[in-house]
CSV table of C-alpha atoms in Angstrom, one decimal:
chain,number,residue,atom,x,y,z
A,1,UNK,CA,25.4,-2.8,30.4
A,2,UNK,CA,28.7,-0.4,30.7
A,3,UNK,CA,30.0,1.7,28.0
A,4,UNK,CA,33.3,4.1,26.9
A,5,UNK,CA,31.8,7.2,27.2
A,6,UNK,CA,33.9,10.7,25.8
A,7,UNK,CA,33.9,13.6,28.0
A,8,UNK,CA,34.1,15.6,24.7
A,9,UNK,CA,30.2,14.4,23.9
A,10,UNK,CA,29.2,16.7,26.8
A,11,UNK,CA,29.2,19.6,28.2
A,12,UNK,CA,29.3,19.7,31.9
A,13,UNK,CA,27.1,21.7,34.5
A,14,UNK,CA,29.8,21.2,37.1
A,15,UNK,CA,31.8,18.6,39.0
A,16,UNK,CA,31.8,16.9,42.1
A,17,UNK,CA,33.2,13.5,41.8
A,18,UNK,CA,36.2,12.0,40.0
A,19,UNK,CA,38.4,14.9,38.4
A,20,UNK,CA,39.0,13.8,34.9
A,21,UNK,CA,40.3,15.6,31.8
A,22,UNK,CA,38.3,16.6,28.3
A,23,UNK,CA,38.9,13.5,26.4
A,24,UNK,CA,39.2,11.1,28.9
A,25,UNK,CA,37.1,8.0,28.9
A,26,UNK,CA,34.8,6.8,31.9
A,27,UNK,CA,32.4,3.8,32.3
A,28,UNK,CA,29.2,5.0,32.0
A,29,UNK,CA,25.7,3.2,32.5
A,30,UNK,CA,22.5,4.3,30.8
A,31,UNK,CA,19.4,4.6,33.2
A,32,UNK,CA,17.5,2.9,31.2
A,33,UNK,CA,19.7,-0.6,31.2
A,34,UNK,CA,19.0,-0.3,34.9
A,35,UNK,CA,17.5,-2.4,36.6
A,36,UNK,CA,16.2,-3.2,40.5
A,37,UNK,CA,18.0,-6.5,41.5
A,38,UNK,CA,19.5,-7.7,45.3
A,39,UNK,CA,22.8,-6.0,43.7
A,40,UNK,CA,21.6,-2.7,42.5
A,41,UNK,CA,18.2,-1.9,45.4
A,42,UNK,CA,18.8,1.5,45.6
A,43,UNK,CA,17.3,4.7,43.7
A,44,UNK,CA,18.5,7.4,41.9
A,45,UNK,CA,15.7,9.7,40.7
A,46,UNK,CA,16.5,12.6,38.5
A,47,UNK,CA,14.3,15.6,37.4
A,48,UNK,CA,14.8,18.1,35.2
A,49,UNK,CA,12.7,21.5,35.0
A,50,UNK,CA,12.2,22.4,31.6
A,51,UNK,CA,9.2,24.6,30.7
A,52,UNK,CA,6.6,22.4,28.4
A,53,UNK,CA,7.0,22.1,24.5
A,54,UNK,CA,10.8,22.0,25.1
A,55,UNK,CA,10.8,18.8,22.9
A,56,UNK,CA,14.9,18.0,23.3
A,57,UNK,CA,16.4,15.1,24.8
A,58,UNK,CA,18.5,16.0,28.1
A,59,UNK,CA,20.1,13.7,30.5
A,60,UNK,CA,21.4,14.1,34.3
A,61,UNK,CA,25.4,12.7,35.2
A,62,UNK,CA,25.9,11.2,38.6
A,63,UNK,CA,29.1,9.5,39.6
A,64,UNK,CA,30.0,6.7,42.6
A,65,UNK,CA,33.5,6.7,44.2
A,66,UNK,CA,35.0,3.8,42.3
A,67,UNK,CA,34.5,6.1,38.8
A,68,UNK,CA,31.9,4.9,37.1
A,69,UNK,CA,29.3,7.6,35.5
A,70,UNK,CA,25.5,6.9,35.4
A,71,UNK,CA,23.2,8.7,32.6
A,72,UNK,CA,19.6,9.4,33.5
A,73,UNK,CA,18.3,10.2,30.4
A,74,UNK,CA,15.3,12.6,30.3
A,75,UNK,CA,12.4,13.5,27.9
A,76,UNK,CA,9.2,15.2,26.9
A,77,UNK,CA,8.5,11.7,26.4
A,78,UNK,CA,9.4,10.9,30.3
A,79,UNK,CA,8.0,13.9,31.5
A,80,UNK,CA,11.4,14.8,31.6
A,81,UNK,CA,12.1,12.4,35.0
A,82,UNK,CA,13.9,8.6,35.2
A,83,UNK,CA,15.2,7.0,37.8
A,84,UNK,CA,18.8,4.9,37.9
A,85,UNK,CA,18.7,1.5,40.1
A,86,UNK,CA,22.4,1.8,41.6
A,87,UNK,CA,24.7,-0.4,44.0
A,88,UNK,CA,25.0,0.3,47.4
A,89,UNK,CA,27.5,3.4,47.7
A,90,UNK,CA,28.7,7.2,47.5
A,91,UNK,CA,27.4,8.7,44.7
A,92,UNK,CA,28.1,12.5,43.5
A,93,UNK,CA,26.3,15.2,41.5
A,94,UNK,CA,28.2,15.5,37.9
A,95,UNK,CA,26.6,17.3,35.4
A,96,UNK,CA,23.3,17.9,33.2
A,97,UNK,CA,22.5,19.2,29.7
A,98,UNK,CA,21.2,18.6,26.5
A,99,UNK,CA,22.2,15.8,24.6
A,100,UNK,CA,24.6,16.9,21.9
A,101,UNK,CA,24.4,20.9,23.3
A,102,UNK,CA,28.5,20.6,22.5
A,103,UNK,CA,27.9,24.7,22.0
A,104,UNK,CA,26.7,24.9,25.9
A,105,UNK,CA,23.3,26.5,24.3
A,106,UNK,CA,21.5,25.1,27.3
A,107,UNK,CA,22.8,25.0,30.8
A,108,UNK,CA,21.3,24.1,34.0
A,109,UNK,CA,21.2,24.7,37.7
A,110,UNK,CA,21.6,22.5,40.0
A,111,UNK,CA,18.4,22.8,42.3
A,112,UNK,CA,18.4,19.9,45.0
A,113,UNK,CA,21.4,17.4,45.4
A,114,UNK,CA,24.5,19.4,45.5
A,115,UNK,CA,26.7,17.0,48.8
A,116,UNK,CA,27.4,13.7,48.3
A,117,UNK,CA,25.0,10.9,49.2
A,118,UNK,CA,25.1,7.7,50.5
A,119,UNK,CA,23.2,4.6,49.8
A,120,UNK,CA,22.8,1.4,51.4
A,121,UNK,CA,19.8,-0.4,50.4
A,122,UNK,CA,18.2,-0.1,53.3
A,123,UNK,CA,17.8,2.9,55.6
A,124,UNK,CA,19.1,5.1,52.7
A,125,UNK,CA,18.1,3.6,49.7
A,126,UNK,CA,16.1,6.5,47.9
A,127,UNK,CA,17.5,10.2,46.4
A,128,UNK,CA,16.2,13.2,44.6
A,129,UNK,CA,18.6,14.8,42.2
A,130,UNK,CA,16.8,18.3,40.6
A,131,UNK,CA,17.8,20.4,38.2
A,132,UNK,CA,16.3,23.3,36.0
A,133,UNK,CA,17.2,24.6,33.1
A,134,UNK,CA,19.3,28.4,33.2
A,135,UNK,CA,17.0,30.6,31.0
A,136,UNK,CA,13.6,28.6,32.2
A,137,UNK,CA,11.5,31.9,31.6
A,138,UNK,CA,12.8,33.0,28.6
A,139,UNK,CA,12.5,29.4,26.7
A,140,UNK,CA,8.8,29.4,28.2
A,141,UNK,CA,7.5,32.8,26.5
A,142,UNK,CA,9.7,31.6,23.4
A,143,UNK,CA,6.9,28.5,23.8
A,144,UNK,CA,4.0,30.3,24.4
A,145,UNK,CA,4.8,32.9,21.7
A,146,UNK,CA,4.7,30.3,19.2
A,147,UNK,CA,1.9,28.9,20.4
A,148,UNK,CA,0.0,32.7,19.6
A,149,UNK,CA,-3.6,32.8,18.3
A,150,UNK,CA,-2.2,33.3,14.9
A,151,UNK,CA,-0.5,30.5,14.1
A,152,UNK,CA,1.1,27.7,16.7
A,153,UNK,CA,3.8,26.4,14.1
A,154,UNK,CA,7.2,28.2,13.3
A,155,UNK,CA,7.7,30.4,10.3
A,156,UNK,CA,11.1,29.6,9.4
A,157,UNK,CA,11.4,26.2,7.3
A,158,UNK,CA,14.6,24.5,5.6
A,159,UNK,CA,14.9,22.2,3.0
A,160,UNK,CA,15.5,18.5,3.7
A,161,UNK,CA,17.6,15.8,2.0
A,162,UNK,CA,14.0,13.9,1.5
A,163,UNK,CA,12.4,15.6,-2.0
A,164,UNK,CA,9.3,17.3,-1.2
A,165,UNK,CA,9.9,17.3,2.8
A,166,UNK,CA,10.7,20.5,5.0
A,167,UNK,CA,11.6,21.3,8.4
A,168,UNK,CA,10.8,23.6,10.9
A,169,UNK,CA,13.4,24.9,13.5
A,170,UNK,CA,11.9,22.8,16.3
A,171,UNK,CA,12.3,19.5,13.8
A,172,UNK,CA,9.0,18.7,13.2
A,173,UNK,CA,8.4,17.5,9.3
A,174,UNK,CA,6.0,19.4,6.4
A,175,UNK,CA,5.4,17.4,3.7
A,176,UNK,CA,4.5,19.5,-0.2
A,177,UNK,CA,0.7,18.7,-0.8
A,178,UNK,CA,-1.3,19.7,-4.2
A,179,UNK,CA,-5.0,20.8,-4.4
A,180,UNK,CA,-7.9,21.5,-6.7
A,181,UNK,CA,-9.6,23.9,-4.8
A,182,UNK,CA,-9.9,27.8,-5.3
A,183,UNK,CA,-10.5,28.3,-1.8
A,184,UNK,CA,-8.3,26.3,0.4
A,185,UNK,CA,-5.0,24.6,0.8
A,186,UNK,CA,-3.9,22.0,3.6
A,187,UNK,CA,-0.6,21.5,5.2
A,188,UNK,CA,0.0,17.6,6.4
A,189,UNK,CA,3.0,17.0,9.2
A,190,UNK,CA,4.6,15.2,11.8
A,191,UNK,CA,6.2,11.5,11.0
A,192,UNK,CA,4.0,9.4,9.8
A,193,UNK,CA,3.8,5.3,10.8
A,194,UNK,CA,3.9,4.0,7.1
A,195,UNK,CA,4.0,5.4,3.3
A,196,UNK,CA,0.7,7.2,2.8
A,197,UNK,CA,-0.8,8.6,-0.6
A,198,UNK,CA,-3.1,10.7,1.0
A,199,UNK,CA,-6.7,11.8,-0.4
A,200,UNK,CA,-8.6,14.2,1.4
A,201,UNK,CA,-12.0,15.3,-0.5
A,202,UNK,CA,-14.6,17.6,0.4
A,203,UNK,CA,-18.2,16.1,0.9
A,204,UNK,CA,-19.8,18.8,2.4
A,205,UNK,CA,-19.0,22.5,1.5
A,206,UNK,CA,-18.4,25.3,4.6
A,207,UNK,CA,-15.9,27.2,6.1
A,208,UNK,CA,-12.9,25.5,7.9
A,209,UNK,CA,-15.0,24.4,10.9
A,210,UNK,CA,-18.1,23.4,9.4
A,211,UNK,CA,-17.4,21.6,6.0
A,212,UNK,CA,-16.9,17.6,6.0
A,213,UNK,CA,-14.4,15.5,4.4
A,214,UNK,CA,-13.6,12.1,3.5
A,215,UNK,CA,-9.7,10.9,4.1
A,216,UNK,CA,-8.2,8.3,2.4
A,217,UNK,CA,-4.3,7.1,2.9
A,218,UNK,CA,-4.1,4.5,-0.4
A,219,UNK,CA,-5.1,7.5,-2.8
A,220,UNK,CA,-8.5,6.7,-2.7
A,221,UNK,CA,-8.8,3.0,-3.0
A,222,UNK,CA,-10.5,3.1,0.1
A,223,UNK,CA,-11.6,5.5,2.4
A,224,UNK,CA,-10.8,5.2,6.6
A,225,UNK,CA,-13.6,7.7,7.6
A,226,UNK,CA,-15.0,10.8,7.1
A,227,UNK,CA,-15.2,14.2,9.4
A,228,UNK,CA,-15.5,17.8,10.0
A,229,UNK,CA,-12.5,20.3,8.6
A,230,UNK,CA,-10.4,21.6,11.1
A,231,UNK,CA,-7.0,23.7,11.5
A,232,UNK,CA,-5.2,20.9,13.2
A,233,UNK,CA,-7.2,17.2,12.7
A,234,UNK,CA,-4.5,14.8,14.5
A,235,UNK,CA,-4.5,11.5,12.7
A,236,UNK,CA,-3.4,9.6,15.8
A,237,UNK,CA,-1.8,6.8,15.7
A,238,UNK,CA,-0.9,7.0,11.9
A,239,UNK,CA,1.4,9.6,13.2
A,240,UNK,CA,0.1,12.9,11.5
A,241,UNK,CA,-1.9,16.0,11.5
A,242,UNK,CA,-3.6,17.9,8.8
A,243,UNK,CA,-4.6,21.5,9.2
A,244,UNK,CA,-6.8,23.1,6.2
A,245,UNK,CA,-6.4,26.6,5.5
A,246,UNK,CA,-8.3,29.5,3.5
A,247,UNK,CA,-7.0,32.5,2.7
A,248,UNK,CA,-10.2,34.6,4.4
A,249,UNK,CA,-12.0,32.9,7.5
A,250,UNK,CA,-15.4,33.3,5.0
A,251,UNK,CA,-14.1,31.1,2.3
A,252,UNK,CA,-15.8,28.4,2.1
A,253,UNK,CA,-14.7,24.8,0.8
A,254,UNK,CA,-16.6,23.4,-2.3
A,255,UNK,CA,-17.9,19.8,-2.8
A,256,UNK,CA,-15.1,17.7,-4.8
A,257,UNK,CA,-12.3,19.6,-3.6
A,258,UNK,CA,-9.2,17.3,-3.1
A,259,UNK,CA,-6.1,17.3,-1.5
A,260,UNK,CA,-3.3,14.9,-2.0
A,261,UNK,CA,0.2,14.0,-0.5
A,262,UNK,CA,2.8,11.4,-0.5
A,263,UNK,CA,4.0,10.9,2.9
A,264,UNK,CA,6.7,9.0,3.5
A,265,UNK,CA,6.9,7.0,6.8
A,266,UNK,CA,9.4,8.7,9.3
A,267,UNK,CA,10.7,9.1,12.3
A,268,UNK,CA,10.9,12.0,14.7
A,269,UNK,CA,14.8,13.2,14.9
A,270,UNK,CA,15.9,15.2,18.4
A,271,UNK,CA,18.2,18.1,16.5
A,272,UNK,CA,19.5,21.1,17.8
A,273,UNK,CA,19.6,23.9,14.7
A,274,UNK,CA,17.6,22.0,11.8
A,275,UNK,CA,17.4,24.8,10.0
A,276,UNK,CA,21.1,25.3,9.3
A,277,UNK,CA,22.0,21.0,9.2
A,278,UNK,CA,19.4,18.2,9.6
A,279,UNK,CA,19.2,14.8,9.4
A,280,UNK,CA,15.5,13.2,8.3
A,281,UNK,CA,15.2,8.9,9.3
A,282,UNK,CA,12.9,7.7,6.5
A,283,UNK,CA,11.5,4.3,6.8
A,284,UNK,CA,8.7,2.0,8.6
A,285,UNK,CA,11.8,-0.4,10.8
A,286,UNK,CA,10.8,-3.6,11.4
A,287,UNK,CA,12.5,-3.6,14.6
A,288,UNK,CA,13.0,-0.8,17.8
A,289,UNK,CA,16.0,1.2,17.8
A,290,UNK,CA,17.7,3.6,20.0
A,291,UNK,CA,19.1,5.7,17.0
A,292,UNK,CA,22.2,8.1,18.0
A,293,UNK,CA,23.9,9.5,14.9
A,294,UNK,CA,27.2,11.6,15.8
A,295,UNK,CA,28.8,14.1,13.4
A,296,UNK,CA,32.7,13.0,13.5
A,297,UNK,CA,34.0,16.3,11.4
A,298,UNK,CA,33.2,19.3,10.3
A,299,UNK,CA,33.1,18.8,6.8
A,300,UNK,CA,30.0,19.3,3.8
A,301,UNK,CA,28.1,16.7,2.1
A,302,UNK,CA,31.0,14.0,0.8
A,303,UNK,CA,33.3,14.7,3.0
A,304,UNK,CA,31.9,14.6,6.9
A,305,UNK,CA,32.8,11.8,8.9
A,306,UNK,CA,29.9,10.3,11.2
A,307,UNK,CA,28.7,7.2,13.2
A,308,UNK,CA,25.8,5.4,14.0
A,309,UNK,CA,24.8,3.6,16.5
A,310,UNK,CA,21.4,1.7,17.8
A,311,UNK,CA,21.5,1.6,21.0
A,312,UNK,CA,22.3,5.1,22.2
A,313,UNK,CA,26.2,5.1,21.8
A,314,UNK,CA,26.4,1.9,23.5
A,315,UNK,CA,28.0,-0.1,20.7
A,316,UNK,CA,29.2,2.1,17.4
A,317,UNK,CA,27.8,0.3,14.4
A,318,UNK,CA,28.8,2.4,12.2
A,319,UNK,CA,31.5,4.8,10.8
A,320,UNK,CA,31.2,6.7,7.5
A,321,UNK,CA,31.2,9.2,5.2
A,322,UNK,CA,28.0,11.1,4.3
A,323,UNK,CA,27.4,10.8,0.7
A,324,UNK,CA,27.4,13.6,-1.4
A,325,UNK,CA,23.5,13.0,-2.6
A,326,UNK,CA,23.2,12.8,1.7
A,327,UNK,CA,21.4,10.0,1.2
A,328,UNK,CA,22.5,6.6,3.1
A,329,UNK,CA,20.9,3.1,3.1
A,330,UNK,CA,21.2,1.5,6.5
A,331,UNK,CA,19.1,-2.0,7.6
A,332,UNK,CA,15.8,-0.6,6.6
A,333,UNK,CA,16.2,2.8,7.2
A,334,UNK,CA,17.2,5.7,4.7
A,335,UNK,CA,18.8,8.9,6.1
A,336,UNK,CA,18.8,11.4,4.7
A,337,UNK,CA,21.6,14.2,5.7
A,338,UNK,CA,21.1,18.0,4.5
A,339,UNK,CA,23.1,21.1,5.7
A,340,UNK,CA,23.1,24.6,4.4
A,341,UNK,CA,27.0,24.7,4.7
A,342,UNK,CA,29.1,22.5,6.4
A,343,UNK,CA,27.7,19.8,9.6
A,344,UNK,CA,29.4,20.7,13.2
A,345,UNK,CA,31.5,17.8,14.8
A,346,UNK,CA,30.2,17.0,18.0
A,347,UNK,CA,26.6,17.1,16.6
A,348,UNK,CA,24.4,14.6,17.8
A,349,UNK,CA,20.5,13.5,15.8
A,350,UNK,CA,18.6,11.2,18.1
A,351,UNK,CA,15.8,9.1,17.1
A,352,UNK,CA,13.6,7.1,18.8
A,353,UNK,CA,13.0,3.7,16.0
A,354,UNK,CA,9.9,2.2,17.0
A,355,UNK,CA,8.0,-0.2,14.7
A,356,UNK,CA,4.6,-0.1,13.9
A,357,UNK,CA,4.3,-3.4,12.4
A,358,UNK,CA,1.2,-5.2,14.5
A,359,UNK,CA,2.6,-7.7,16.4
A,360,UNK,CA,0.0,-11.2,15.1
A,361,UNK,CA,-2.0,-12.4,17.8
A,362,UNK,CA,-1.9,-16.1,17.7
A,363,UNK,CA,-5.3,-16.6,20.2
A,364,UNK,CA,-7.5,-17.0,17.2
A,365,UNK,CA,-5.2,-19.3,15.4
A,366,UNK,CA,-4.6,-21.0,18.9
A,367,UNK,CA,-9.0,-21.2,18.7
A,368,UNK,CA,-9.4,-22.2,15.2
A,369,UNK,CA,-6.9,-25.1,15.5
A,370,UNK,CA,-8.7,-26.5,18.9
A,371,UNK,CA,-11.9,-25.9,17.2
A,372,UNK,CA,-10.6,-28.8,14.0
A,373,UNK,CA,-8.9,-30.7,16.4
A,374,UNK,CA,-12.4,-31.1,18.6
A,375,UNK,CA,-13.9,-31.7,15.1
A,376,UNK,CA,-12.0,-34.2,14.3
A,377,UNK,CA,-11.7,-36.1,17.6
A,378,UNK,CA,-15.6,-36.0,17.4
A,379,UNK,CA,-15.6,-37.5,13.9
A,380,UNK,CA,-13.6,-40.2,15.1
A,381,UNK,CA,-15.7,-41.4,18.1
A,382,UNK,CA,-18.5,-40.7,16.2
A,383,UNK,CA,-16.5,-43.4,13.1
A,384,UNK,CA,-15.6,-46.0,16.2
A,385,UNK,CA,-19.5,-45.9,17.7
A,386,UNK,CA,-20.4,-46.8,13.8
A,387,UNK,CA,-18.2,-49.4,13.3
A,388,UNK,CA,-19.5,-51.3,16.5
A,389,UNK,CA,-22.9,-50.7,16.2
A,390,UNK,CA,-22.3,-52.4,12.6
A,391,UNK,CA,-20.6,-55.3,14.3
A,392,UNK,CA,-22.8,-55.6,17.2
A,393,UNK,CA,-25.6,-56.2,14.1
A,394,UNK,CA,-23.3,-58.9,12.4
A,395,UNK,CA,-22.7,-60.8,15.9
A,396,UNK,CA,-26.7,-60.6,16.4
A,397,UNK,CA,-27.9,-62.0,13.2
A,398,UNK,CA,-24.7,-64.4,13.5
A,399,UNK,CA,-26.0,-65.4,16.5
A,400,UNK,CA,-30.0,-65.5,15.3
A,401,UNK,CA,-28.9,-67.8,12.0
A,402,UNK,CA,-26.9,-70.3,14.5
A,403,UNK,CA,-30.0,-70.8,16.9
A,404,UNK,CA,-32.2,-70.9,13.9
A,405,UNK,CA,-30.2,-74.0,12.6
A,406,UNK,CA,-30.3,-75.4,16.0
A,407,UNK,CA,-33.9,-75.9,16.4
A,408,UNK,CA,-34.5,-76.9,12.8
């Protein structure tokens, strides 16, 4: 599927195919609407070298002779490498970057597919486009500092539109927790899969390490297990982590000690400087979403113009004001909006909309139906069989009473 794309949404490495002016418009194709099909056999495959823990959303920009612009879109979720199914064709190098980067914060060299290429679905039907990002080093022992013995989570935090939510500078969600212990705290974050109440109680005193807990995500209505404290206990697929802390490494937590937390169920948000503007997507969806929210002015709370869109900026289902609360209803979602001082046009907050509503598996209903339908086919051979068994009896003492008459 082909889309408008502006030239002002990106912020070009370099370029080697059509000449076209900021603003202009250009057909563009998303990798992932591609597709291998008789029409489209050949293979694009873009990589992009970006040191681990990066966490934002890039894409590469290739272009074929008749203009139209193809978008392999990169992520830590990808590995950070997708492949384009194009026509045959010459195709050309265009650009990479990050995705909404409208400051040219990140740039990147071009590594391996600088000339022009062709494909014909046969011979040539297969090429390598690299790339790597400008300051690789430095953003890797930016990583790897963070990641220190100390602490691996950022010290800076910012408030959010979402009451009782913070943000880190690399996006990631802290939510305000309460506790009745003397000795230790806990910090719960990431975006969790539902609205939980959670209850976490001590059930076996020690250090952080050694002592036990219980957890609960219904405020103790009903516990989901129980297991050893730790700094960082990854909840899995209920999309958290908690990390229990003491102020000395020798406190020890007491039996009855609880913690407890309302998380709301969100959505992780690809954003570029959280800390000054951010945008939080609150909700469990009941459907998948490609979630692209662009910043239209540069304006504060009330006044800045924006858009939304579900599938990546293909279609634009949206255009708005933010509210001056920053909080905006849309399908199921609730978005919250927060800045400091003023939102930058050209800003871009990606999400990702997957829901986590279990899809029903109809085998056991499929079973449970055979099962009464065998039942009550059985029930009605086993009715027929009676019935002429029963007249098989009347026909024989019909029979006995008519010879009985005719030897009297």
């Amino acid at each position: 599927m082909a889309v408008l794309v502006s030239l002002l949404y990106f912020t070009p490495l370099t370029a080697t195919a059509v000449e076209l002016d900021e603003g202009d418009e250009v057909e563009a194709v998303m990798s992932y609407d591609t597709s291998k099909t008789d029409e489209t056999p050949n293979q694009i495959e873009g990589v992009c070298q970006i040191p681990e823990g990066f966490g934002l959303n890039a894409y590469i920009e290739i272009a074929d002779a008749e203009g139209t612009h193809y978008y392999i879109s990169v992520s830590q979720e990808n590995g950070y490498s997708d492949r384009a199914y194009v026509k045959n064709g010459t195709y050309s190098f265009v650009s990479a970057g990050v995705y909404g980067d409208n400051t040219g914060k990140y740039a990147f060299d071009l590594v391996q597919g600088e000339d022009d290429f062709t494909l014909d679905g046969e011979n040539n039907s297969f090429f390598c486009i690299k790339v790597k990002i400008t300051n690789y080093d430095e953003i890797k022992a930016q990583i790897e500092e963070n990641k220190g013995e100390e602490k691996p989570k950022v010290l800076e935090y910012a408030p959010t539109g979402l009451k009782g939510v913070t943000i880190d500078s690399t996006g990631v969600l802290y939510y305000e927790t309460k506790a009745t212990s003397s000795k230790g705290t806990i910090e719960i974050y990431g975006n969790a899969t539902n609205d939980y109440k959670v209850y976490v109680e001590i059930i076996e005193k020690g250090v952080v390490g050694e002592a036990k807990f219980k957890l609960s995500l219904d405020g103790g209505k009903t516990f989901i297990g129980d297991d050893t404290t730790s700094e960082e206990f990854d909840l899995g697929s209920y999309g958290i982590t908690i990390g229990f802390k003491t102020e000395v490494d020798t406190d020890e937590l007491q039996v009855g000690d609880t913690f407890t937390a309302d998380v709301p169920a969100t959505n992780y948000v690809s954003q570029l400087n959280p800390l000054e503007s951010n945008v939080v997507v609150a909700g469990a969806s009941k459907e998948d979403y490609q979630l692209m929210i662009d910043i239209l002015s540069s304006e504060t709370l009330g006044k800045a113009k924006f858009s939304i869109s579900t599938d990546s900026g293909k279609i634009i289902d949206v255009t708005d004001t933010i509210p001056e609360d920053g909080i905006y209803k849309y399908k199921d979602l609730i978005i919250y909006f927060y800045t400091s001082d003023v939102f930058s046009k050209g800003d871009q907050y990606m999400s990702s909309v997957e829901t986590h509503i279990e899809k029903s598996s109809y085998l056991g209903i499929i079973i449970i139906i055979a099962v009464l339908v065998a039942g009550f086919i059985a029930f009605l051979v086993f009715l027929l069989m009676h019935a002429e068994k029963k007249t098989d009896y009347v026909i024989q003492v019909w029979n006995e009473k008519q010879m009985s008459e005719v030897y009297r």
